Short mmCIF file of C-alpha atoms in Angstrom, two decimals:
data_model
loop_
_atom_site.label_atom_id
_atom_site.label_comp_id
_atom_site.label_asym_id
_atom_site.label_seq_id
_atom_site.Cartn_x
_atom_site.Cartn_y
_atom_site.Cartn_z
CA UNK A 1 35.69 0.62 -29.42
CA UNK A 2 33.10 1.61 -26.73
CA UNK A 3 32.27 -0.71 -24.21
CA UNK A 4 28.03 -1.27 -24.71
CA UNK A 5 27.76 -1.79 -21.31
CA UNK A 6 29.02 1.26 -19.98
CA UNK A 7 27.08 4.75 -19.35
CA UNK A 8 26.56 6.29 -23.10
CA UNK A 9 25.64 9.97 -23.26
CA UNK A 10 23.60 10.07 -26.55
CA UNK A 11 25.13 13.27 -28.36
CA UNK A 12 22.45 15.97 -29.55
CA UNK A 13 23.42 19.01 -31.72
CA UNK A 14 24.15 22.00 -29.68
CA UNK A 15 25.57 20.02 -27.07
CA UNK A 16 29.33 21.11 -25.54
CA UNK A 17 31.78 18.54 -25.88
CA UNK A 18 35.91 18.80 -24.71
CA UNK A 19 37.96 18.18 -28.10
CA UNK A 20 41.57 16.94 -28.26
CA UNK A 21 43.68 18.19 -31.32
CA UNK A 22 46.25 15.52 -32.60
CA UNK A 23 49.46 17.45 -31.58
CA UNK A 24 51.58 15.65 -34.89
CA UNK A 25 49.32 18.22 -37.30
CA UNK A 26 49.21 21.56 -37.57
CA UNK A 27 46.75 24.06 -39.26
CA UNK A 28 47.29 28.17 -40.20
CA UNK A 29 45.28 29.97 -38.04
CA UNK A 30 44.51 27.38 -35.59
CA UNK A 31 46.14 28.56 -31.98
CA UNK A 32 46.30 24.62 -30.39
CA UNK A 33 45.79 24.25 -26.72
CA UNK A 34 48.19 24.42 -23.64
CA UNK A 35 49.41 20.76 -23.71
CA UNK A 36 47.34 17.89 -22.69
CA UNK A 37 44.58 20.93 -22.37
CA UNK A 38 41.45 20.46 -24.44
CA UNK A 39 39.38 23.18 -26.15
CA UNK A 40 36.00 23.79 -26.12
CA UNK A 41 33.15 22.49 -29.12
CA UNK A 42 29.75 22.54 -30.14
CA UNK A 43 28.44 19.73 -32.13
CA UNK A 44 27.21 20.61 -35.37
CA UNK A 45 26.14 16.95 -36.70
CA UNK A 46 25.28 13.54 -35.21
CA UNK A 47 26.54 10.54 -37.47
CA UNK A 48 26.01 8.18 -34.26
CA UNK A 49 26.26 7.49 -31.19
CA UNK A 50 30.43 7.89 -31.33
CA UNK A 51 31.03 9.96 -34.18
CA UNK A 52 30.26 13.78 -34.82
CA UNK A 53 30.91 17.07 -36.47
CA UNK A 54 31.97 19.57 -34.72
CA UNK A 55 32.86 23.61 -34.27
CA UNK A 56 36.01 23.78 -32.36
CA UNK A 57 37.17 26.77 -30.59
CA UNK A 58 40.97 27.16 -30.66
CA UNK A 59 42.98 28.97 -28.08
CA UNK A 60 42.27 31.82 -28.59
CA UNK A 61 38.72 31.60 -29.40
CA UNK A 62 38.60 31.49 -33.37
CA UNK A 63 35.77 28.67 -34.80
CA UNK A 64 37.18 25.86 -36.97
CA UNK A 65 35.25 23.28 -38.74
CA UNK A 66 36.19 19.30 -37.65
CA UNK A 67 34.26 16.68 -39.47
CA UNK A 68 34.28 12.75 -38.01
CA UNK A 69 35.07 13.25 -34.99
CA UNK A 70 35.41 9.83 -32.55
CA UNK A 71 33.29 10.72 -29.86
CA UNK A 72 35.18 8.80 -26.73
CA UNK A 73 32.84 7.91 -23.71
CA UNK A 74 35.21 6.05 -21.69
CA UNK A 75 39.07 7.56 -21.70
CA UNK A 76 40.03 4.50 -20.44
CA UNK A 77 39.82 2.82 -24.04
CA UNK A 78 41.53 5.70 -25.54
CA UNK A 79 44.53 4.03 -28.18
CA UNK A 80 48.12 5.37 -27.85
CA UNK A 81 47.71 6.37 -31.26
CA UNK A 82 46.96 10.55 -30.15
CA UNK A 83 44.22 10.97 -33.27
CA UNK A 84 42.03 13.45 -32.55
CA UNK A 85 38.66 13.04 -30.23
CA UNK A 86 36.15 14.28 -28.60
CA UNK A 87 34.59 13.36 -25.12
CA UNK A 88 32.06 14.82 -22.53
CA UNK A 89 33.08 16.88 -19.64
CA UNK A 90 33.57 15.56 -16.29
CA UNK A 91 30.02 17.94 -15.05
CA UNK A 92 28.40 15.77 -17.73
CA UNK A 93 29.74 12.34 -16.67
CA UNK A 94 28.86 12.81 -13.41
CA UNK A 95 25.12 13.76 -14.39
CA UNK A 96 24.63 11.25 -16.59
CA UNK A 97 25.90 8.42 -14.13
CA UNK A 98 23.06 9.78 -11.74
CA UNK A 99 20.42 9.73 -13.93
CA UNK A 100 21.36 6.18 -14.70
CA UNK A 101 21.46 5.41 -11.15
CA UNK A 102 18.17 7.03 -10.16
CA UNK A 103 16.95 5.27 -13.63
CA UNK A 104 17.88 1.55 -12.11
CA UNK A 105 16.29 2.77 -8.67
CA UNK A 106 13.06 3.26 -10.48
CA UNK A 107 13.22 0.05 -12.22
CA UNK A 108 13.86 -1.99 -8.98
CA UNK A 109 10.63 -0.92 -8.00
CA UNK A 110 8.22 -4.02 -6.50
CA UNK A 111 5.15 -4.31 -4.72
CA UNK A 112 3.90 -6.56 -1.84
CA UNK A 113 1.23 -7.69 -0.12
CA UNK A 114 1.96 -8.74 3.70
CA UNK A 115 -0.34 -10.66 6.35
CA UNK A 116 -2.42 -8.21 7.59
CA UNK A 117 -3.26 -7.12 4.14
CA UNK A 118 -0.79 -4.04 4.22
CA UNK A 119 0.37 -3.93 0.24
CA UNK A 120 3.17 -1.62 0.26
CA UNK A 121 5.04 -0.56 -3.02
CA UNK A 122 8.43 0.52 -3.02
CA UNK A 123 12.26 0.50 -3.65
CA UNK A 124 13.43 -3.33 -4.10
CA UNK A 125 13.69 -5.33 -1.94
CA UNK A 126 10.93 -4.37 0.65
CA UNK A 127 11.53 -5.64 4.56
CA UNK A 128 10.18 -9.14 5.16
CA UNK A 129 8.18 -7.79 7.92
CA UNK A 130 4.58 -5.26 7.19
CA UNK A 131 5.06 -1.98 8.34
CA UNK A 132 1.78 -2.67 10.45
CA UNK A 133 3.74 -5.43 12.93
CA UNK A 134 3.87 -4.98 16.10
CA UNK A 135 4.45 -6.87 20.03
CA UNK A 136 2.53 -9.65 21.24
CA UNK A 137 1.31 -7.67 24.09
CA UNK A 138 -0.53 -5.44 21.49
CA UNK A 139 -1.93 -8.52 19.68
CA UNK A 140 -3.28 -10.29 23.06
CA UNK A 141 -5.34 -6.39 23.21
CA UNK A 142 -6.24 -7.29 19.66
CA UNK A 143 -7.75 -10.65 20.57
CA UNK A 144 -9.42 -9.16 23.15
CA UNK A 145 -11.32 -6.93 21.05
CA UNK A 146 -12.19 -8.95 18.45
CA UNK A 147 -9.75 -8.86 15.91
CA UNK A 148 -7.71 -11.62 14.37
CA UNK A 149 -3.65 -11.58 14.72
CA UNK A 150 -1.23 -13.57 12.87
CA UNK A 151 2.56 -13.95 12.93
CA UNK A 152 4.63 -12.92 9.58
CA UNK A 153 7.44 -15.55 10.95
CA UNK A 154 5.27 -18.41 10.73
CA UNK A 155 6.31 -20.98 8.35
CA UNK A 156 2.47 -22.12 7.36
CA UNK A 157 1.16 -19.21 5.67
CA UNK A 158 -2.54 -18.80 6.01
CA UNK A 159 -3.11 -19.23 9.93
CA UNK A 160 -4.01 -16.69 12.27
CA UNK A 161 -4.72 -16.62 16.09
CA UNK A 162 -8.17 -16.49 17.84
CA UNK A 163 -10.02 -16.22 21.21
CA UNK A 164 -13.20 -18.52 21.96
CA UNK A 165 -15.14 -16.97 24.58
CA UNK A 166 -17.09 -19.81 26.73
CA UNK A 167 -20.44 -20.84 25.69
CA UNK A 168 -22.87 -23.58 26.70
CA UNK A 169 -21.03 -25.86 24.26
CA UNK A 170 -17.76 -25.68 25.35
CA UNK A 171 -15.74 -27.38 27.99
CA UNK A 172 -13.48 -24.52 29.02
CA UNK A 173 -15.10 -21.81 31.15
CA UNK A 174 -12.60 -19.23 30.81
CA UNK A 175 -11.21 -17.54 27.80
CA UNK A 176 -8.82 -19.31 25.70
CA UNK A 177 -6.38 -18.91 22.19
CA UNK A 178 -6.84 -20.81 19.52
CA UNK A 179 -4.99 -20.91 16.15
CA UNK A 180 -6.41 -21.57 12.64
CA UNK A 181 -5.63 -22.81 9.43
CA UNK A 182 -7.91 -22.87 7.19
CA UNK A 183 -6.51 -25.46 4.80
CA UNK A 184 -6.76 -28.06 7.01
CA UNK A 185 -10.07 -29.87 7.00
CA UNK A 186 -11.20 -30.95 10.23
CA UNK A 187 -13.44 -33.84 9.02
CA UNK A 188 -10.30 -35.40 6.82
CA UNK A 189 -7.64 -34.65 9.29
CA UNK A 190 -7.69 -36.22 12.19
CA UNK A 191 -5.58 -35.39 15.17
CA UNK A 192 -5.76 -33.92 18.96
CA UNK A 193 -6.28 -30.06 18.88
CA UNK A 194 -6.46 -27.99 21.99
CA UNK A 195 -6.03 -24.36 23.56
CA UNK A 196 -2.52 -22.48 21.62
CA UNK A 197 0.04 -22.16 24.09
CA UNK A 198 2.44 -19.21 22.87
CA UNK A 199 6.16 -20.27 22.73
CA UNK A 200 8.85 -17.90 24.21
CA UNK A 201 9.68 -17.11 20.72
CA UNK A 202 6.02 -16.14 19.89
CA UNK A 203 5.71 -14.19 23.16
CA UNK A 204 9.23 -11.97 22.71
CA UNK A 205 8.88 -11.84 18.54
CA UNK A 206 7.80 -8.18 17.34
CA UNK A 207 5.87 -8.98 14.02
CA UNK A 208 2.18 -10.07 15.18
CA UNK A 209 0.18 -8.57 12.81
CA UNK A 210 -3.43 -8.05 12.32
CA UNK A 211 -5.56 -10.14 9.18
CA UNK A 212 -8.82 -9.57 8.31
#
């Protein structure tokens, strides 16, 4: 019996299969094989998925009419019981067991959406970290110019880095960082909150990224 779970070639009429004569019979005008050789066959009918009719070729080349065949996808199960079978060459294996392989690459397929609003599809799994991250030196440029910057390493998801220019409000009178989160209500939450202060893991980590 054929293992379900292994690669299954699904036989087509036409197709070229490798057929192994049981030695024990014999047949006028059939010229066997060298032994433990197998001789070439077309398949002439389709019962299922393991069993076939075929046109064998003998040894020497003369057509011969086989009907039932077991058509054996996995030698390994092979009986010591030397009926006759048929099976697909080793060319055809080896195709089939790529196409199955590039069939599961295609399936592990997944797409995500990172920090700075990269979405990136691809081969399962993608890398933790957008293909848009980059040093903090480059995000303290960012900041400078406007934009927002954000680290993917963070463990609250949502906040994103800042910097408050002076103005006749404010206390500070130079430039400062601040961090946001945008869940947290200032009204309802109390607590102190004053200039971010990067840690040496934020200043030497290489996935800033920019957010909208």
């Amino acid at each position: 019996m054929t293992d379900p779970t292994k690669t299954i070639i699904p036989p087509t009429v036409g197709r070229v299969v490798w057929y192994y004569p049981d030695p024990r019979s014999g047949e006028s005008g059939f010229q066997p094989p060298f032994k433990g050789a197998p001789l070439a066959a077309i398949i002439a009918c389709v019962h299922s998925a393991t069993m076939v009719n075929l046109t064998v070729f003998d040894a020497n080349g003369a057509p011969h009419s086989r009907t039932s065949v077991e058509l054996v996808h996995d030698e390994s199960e092979l009986s010591n019981d030397l009926r006759p079978f048929c099976t697909w060459m080793p060319y055809q294996k080896g195709q089939a067991a790529k196409t199955e392989a590039a069939e599961r690459r295609a399936a592990a397929v997944e797409t995500k959406t990172y920090a700075d609003g990269t979405v990136v599809t691809g081969t399962s799994p993608l890398p933790d970290l957008s293909p848009k991250t980059f040093s903090f030196g480059v995000a303290l440029d960012l900041l400078k110019d406007g934009f927002r910057v954000s680290r993917v390493g963070w463990n609250g998801k949502g906040m994103w880095l800042d910097l408050q220019l002076p103005d006749a409000g404010s206390k500070m009178t130079l430039p400062y960082l601040y961090l946001s989160y945008p869940t947290i209500d200032v009204r309802t939450t109390p607590g102190a909150r004053v200039p971010w202060l990067a840690s040496q893991t934020d200043m030497l980590a290489e996935d800033w990224v920019q957010v909208p």
